[in-house]
Short mmCIF file of C-alpha atoms in Angstrom, two decimals:
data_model
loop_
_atom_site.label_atom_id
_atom_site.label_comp_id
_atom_site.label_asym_id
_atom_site.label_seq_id
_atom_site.Cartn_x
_atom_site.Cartn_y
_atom_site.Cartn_z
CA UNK A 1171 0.00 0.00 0.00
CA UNK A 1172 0.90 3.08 -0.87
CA UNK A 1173 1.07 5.55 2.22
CA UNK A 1174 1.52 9.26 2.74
CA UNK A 1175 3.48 10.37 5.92
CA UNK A 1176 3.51 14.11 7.33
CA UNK A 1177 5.92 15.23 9.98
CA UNK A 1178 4.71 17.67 12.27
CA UNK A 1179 7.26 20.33 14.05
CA UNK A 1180 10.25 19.07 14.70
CA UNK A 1181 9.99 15.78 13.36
CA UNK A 1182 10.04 17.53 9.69
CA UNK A 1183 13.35 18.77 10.61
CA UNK A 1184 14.96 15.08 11.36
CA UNK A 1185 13.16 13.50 7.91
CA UNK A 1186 13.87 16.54 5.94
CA UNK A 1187 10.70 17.07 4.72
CA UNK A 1188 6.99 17.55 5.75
CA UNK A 1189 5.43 15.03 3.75
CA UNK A 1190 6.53 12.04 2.09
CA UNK A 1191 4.64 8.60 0.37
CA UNK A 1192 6.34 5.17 0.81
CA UNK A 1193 5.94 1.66 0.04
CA UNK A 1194 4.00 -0.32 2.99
CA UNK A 1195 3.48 -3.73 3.04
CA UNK A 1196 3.19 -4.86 6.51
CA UNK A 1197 0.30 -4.03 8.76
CA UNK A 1198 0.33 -2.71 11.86
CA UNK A 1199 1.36 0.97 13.17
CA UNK A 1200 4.12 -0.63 15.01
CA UNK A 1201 5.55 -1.82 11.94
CA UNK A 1202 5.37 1.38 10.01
CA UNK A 1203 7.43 2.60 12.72
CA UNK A 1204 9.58 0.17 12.91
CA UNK A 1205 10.72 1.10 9.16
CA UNK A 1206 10.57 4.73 9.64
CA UNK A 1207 12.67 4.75 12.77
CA UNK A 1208 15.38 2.34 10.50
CA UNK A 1209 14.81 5.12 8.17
CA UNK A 1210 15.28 7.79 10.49
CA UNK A 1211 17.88 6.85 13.36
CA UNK A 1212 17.00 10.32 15.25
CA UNK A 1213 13.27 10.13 15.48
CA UNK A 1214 13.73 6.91 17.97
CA UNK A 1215 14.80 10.08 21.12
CA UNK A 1216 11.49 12.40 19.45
CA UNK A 1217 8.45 12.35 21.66
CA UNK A 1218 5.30 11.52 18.93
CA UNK A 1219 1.80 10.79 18.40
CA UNK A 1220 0.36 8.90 15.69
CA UNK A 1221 -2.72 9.35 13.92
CA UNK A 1222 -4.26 7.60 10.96
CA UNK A 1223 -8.11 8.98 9.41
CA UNK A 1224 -7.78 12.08 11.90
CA UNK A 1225 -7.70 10.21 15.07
CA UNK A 1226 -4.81 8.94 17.32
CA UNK A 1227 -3.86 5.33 17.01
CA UNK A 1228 -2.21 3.09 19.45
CA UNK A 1229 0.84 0.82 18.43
CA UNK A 1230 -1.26 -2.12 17.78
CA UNK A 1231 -3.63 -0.80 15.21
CA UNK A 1232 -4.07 -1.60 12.01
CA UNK A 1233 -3.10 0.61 9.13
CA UNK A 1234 -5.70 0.98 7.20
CA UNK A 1235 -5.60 4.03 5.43
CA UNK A 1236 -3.06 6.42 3.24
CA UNK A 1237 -2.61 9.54 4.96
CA UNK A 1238 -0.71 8.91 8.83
CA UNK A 1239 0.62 11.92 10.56
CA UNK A 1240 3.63 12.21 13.33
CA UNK A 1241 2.54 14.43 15.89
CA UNK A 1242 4.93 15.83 18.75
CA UNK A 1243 4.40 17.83 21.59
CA UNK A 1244 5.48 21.73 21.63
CA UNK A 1245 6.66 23.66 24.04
CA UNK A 1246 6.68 26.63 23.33
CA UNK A 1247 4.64 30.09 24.06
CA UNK B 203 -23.22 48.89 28.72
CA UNK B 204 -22.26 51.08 25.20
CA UNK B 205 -18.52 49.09 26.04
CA UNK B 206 -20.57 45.94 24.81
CA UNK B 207 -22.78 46.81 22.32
CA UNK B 208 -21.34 44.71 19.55
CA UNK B 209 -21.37 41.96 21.79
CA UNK B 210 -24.73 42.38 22.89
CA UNK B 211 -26.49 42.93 19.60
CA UNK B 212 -25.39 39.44 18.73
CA UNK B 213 -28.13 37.08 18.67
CA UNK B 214 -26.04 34.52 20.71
CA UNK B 215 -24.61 36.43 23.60
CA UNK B 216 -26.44 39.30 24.30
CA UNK B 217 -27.84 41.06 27.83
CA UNK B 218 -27.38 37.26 29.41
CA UNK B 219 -24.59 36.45 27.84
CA UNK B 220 -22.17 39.31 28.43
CA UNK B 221 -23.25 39.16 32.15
CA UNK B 222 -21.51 35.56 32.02
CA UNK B 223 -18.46 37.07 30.35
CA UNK B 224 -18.94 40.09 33.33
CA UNK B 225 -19.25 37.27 36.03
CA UNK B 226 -16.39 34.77 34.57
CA UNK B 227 -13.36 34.14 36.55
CA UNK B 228 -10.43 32.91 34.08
CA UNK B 229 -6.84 32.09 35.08
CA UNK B 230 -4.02 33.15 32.62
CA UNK B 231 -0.66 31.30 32.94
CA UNK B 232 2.12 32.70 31.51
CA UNK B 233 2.18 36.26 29.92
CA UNK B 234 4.05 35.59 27.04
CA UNK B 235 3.43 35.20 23.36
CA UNK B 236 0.14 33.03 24.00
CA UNK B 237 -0.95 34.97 27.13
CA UNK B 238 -0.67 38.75 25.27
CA UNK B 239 -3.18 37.89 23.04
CA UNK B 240 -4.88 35.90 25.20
CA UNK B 241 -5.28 38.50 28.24
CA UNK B 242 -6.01 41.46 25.29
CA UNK B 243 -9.30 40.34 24.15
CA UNK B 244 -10.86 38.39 27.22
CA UNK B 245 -9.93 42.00 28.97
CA UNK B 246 -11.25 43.67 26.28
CA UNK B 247 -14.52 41.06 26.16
CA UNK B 248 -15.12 41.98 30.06
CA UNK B 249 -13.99 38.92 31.78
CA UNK B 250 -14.86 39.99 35.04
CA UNK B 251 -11.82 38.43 37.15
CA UNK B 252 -8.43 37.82 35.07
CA UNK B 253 -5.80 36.26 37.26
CA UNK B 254 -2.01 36.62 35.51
CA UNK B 255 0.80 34.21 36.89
CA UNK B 256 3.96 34.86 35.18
CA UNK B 257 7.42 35.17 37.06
CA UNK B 258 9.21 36.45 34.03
CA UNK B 259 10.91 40.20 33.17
CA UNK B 260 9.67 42.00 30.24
CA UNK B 261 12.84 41.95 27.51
CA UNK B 262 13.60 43.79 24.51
CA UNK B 263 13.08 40.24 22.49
CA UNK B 264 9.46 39.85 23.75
CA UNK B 265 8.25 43.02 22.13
CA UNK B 266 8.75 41.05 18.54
CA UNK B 267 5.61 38.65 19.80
CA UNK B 268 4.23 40.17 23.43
CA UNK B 269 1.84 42.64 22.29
CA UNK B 270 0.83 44.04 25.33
CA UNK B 271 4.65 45.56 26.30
CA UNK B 272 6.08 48.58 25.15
CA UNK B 273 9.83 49.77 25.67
CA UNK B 274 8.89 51.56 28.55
CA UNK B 275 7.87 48.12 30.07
CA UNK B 276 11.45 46.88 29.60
CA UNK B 277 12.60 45.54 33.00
CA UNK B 278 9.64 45.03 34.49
CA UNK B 279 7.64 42.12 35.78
CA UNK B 280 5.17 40.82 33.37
CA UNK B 281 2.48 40.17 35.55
CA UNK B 282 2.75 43.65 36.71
CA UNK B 283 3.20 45.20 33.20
CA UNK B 284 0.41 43.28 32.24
CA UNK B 285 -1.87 44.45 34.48
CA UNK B 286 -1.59 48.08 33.89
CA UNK B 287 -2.18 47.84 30.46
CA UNK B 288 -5.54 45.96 30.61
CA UNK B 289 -6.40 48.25 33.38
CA UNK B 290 -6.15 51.07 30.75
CA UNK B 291 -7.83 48.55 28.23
CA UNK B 292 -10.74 47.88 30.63
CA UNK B 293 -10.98 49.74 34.15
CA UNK B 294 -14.36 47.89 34.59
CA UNK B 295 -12.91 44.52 35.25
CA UNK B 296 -10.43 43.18 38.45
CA UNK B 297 -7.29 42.16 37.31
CA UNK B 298 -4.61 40.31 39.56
CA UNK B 299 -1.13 40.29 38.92
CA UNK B 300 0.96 37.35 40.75
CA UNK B 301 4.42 37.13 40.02
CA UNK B 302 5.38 34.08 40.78
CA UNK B 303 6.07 30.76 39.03
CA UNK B 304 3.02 27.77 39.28
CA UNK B 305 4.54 25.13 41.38
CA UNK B 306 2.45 22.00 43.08
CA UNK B 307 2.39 24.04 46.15
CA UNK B 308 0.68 27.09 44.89
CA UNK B 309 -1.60 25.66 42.25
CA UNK B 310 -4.36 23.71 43.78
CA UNK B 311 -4.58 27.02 45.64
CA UNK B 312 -4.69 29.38 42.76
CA UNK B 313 -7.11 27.28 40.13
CA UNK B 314 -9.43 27.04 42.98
CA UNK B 315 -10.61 30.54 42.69
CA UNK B 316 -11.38 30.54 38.98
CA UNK B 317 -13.66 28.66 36.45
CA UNK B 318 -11.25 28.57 33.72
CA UNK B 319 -7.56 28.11 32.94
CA UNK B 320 -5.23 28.56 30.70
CA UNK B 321 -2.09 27.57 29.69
CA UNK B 322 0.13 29.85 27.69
CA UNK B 323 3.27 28.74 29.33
CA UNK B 324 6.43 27.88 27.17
CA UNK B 325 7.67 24.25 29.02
CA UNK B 326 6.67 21.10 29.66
CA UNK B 327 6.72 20.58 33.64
CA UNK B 328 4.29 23.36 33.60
CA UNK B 329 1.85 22.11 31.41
CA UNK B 330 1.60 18.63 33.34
CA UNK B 331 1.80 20.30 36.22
CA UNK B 332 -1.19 22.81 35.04
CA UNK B 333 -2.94 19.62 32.97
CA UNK B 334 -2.42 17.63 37.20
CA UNK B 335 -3.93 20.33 38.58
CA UNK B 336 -6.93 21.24 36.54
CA UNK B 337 -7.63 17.59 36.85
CA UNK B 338 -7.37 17.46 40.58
CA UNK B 339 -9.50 21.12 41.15
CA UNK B 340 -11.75 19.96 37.99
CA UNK B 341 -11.40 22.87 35.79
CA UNK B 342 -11.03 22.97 32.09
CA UNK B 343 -7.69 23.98 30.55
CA UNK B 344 -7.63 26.39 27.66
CA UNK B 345 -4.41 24.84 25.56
CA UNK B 346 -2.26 26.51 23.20
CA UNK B 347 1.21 25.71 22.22
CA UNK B 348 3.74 26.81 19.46
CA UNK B 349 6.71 25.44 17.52
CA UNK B 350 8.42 27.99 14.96
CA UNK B 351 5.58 28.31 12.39
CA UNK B 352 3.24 25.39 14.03
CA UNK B 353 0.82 25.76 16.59
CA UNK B 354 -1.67 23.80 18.65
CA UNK B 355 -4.46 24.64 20.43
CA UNK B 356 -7.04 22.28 22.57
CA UNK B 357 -9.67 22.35 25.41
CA UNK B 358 -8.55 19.95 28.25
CA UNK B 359 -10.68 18.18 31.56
CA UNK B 360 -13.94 19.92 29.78
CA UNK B 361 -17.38 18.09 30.23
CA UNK B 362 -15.79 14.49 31.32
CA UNK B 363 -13.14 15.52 27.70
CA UNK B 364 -9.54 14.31 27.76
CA UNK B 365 -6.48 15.76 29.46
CA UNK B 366 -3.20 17.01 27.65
CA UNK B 367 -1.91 13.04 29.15
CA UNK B 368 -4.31 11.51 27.12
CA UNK B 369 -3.05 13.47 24.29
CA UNK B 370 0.98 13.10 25.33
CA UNK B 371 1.06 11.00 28.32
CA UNK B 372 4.92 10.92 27.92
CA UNK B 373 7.09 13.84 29.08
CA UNK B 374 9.44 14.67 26.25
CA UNK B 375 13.14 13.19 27.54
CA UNK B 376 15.10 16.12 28.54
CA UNK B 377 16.46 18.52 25.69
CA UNK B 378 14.66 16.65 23.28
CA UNK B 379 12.70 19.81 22.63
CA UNK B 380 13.61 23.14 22.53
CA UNK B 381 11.41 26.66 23.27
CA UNK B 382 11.18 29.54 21.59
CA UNK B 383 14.11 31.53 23.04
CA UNK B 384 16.39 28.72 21.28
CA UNK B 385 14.89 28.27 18.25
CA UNK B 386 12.49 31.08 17.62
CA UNK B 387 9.17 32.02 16.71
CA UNK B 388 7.60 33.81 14.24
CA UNK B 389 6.00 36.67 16.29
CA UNK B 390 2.20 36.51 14.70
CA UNK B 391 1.75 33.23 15.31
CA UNK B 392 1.46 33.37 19.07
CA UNK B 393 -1.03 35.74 18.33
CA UNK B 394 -3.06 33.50 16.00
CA UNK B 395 -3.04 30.93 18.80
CA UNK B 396 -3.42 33.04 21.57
CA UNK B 397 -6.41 34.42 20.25
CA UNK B 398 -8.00 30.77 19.19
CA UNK B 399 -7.86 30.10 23.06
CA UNK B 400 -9.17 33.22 24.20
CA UNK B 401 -12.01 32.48 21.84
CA UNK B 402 -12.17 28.83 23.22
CA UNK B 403 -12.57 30.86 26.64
CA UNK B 404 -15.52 32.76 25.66
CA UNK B 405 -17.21 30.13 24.20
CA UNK B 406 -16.99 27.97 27.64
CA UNK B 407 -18.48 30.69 29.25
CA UNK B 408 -21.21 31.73 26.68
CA UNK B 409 -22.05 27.53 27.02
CA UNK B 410 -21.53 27.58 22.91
CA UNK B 411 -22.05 23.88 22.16
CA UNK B 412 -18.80 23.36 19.83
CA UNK B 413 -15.83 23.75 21.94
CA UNK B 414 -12.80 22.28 20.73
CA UNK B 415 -12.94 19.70 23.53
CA UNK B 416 -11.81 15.90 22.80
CA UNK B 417 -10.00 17.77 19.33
CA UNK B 418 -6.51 18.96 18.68
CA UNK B 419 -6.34 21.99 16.05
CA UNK B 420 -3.03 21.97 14.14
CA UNK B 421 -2.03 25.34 12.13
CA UNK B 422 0.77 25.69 10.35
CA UNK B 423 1.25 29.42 9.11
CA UNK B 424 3.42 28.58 6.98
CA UNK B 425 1.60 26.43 4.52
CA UNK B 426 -2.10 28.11 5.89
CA UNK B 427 -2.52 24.08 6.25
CA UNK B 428 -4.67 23.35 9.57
CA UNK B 429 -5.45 19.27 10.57
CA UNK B 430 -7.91 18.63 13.40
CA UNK B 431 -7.53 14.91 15.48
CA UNK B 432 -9.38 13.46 17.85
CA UNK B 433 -8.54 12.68 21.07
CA UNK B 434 -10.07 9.96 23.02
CA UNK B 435 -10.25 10.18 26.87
CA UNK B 436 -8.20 7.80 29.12
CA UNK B 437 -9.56 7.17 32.27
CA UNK B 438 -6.46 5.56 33.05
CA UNK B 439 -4.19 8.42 32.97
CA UNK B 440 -7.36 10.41 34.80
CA UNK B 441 -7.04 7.95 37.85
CA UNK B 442 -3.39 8.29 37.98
CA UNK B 443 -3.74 12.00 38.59
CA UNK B 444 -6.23 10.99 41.27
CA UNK B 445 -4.36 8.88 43.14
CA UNK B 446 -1.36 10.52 43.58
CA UNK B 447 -3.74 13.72 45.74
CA UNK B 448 -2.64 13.46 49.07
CA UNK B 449 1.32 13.88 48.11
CA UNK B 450 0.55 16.15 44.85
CA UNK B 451 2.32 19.32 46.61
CA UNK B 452 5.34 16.83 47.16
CA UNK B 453 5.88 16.36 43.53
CA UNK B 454 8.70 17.70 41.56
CA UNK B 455 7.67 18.32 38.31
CA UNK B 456 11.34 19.46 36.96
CA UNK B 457 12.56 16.32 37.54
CA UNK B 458 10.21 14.41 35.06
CA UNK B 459 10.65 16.48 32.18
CA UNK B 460 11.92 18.39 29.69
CA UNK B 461 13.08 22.35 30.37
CA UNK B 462 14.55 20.58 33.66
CA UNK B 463 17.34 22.99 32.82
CA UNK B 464 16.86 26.42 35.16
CA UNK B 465 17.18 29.34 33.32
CA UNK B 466 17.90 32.67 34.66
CA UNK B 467 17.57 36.87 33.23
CA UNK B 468 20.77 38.41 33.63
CA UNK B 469 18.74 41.14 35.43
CA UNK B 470 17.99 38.49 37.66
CA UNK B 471 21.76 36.51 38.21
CA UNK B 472 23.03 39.84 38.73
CA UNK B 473 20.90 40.38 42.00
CA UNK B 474 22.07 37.29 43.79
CA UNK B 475 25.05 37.09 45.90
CA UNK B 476 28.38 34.79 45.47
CA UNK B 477 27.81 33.94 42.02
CA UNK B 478 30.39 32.56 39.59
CA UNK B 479 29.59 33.17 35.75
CA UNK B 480 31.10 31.01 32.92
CA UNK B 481 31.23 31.47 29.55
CA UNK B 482 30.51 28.01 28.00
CA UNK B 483 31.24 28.77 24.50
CA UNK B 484 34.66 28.04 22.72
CA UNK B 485 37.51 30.50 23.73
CA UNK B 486 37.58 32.36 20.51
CA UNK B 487 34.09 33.36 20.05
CA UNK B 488 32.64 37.67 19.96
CA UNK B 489 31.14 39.11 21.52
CA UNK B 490 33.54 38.55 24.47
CA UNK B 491 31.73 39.68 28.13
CA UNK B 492 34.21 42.26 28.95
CA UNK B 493 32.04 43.84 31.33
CA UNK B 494 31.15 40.82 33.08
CA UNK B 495 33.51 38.83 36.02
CA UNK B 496 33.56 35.23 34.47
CA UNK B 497 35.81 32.54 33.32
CA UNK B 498 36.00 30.89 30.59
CA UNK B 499 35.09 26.75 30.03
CA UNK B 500 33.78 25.93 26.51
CA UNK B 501 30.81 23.47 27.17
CA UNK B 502 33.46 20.73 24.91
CA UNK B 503 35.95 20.68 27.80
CA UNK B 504 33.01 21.20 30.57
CA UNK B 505 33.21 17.45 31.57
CA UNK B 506 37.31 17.58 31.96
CA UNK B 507 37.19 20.96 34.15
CA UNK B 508 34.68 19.97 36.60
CA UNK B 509 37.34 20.38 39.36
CA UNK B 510 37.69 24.18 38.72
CA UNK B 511 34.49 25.60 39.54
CA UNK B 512 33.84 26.77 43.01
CA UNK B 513 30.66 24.78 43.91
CA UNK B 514 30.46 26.54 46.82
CA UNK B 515 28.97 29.34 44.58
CA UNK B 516 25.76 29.81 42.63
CA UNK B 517 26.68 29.01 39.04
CA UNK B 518 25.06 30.95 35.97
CA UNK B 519 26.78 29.72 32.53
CA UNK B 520 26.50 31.73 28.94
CA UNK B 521 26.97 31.12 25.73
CA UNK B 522 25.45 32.72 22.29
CA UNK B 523 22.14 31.94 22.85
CA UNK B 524 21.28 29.64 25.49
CA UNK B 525 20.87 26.38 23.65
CA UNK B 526 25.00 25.01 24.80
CA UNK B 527 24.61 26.66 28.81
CA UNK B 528 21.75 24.77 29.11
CA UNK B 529 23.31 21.30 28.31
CA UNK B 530 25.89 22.50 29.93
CA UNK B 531 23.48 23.23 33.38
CA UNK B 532 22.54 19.35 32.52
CA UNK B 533 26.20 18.38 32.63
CA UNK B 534 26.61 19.52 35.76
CA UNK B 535 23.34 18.33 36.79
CA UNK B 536 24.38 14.94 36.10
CA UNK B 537 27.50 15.27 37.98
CA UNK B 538 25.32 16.53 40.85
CA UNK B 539 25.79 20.23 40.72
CA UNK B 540 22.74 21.25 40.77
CA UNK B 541 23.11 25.07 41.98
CA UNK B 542 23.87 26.35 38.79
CA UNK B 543 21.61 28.21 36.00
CA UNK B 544 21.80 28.87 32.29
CA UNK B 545 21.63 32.80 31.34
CA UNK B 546 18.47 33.60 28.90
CA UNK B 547 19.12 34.54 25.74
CA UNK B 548 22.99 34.21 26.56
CA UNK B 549 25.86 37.28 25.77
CA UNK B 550 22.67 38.57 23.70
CA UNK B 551 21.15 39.43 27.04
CA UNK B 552 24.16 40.51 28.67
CA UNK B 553 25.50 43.29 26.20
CA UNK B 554 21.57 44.36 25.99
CA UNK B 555 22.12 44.81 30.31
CA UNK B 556 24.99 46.44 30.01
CA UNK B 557 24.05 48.74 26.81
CA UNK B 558 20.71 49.67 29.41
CA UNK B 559 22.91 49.77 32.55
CA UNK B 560 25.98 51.86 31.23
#
């Protein structure tokens, strides 16, 4: 399956870019980032959310559709 | 009443509805980028009671984002600063000023007295400590936060809604993430999200039926993009809250998270007594501090040189801009030194004192 990936804050700046598609043939969200953390040594120390169809996600779920987002915390104000 | 009129005249607030905004009691923490805008229109809006709790000095960087300064605030406490100016704004309404920091001893206390609270605060222990709090004095939390051209704002422990743990229950590991002071902000977008909350504030208190409970808002003003997720409630993290009541004034919120680094206004350093300043960065780096008694350890060697600094004395370390004295405040953390402070805003800060104080 073909998936697009946006990085929110901070995490954009350790992948380089805000939004990316990849290859995905496995299923669950800990599997996507699984790969993405092999893909991306420094996101393992980020601090991140997932969501998938606008709405967090644990670990275990399934992916199930294209469009995931990384979500981290801010600090500042 | 003519103050109102524009308010009034609206179908859904009028007569009834601005005496709720008249009557409402809202708590503003942190007067910074997010609480300018914030405290500017619920003043102007005629929030009866506005509490301010901010700690902080106005500096000449703030004015960039902190609309409600001027240079002739410069120096002075926020809280304070604050105050007069929405005063002048509104004379109708009580303002308080506290200028203090939020700690678990004082904040049961404070968030008792108002119906609302929100968090405009730039670190993490303060949010879970504000998030622990509202949840233990069950008031909602207005949230707003911002990340260089990203910002986030939410309603928190509203109607039985989630918390900011259900949303992060994990404090970020220490300097994973920086504030704005290190890696700057662009100064309208605090006042985008600073005025989203205080209009999450008004609708709480008007009892509008689409508060942006159980959602997060992402903007990102860069891109105009803006992505809204759901958050589901977890009663687990709820009862954790609970249960730790009886010792909550015991906790040390610095300790679990991120920003565990102190940070100190050279204003500030310069008041205390037997203090020993360092300059952390490397040995041939400008501006040098001239005016300033220090010596010099670049934050590379740090680790090597523990043995020459006087722990006897209150340590405040420097660099450019903040980001290296505050690892280096960690370093010496770790090696349990733990009197020592990171200057804000680093030799920045310090020529600015000595430019004001020649």
């Amino acid at each position: 399956m073909i998936l697009t990936i946006k990085y929110f804050g901070m995490l954009a700046e350790v992948t380089e870019c805000a939004e990316e598609t990849i290859t995905f043939s496995e299923s669950t969200v800990s599997e996507l980032l699984k790969m993405l953390l092999a893909k991306y040594p420094a996101l393992e120390k980020k601090e991140f959310q997932v969501a998938q169809n606008q709405t967090l996600v644990s670990e275990d779920a399934q992916i199930l559709n294209s469009e995931i987002v990384l979500l981290p915390p801010f600090a500042g104000g | 009443m003519s103050r109102y009129s524009r308010h009034i005249i609206l179908e859904d607030i009028g007569i009834d509805g601005q005496n709720k905004l008249n009557q409402a009691k809202v708590l503003v923490i942190g007067a910074g980028g997010l609480g300018c805008p914030v405290l500017q229109y619920l003043a102007a809006a005629g929030i009866g009671h506005i509490g301010i709790i901010d700690f902080d000095i106005v500096e000449e960087s703030n004015l960039q984002r902190q609309i409600l300064y001027g240079t002739s605030n410069l120096g002075q406490q926020k809280a304070i600063a604050a105050k007069q100016r929405l005063t002048d704004l509104n004379s109708t309404i009580v303002v308080d000023a506290f200028t203090e920091a939020l700690t678990p001893q004082n904040a049961l206390a404070y968030f008792s007295n108002y119906d609302i609270i929100v968090d405009g605060t730039d670190n993490f222990e303060t949010r879970y400590l504000i998030n622990d709090a509202a949840i233990l004095t069950n008031k909602p939390v207005v949230y707003g936060a911002i990340y260089k051209f990203e910002g986030q704002v939410s309603v928190f422990n509203y109607n039985n809604g989630p918390s900011y743990r259900c949303l992060f229950p994990n404090s970020p590991s220490k300097n994973d993430i920086p504030n704005c002071s290190e890696v700057g902000v662009l100064g309208v977008l605090p006042g985008i999200i600073g005025t989203m909350q205080a209009n999450e504030v008004i609708k709480i208190i008007l009892g509008f039926k689409n508060v942006l409970s159980g959602k997060l808002y992402c903007y990102n003003s860069k891109t105009t993009q803006t992505f809204t997720i759901d958050i589901k409630k977890s009663t687990t993290e709820f009862e954790k809250i609970k249960s730790k009541r009886d010792h909550f004034e015991k906790q040390h919120y610095t300790k679990t998270c991120d920003s565990t680094v102190k940070e100190m206004t050279i204003d500030k350093a310069l008041q205390k007594e037997n203090i020993l300043f360092i300059d952390v960065r490397e040995l041939d780096e400008l501006p040098k501090a001239n005016r300033l008694q220090h010596i010099k350890i670049p934050l590379s060697t740090l680790n090597h040189e523990l043995h020459n600094i006087d722990k006897t004395k209150t340590i405040m370390m420097f660099c450019k801009s903040g980001t290296r004295s505050k690892k280096a405040v960690s370093m010496l953390q770790e090696h349990n030194i733990t009197n020592c402070y990171s200057i804000k805003n680093g030799i920045t800060a310090i020529e600015n004192y000595f430019k004001i104080h020649a």
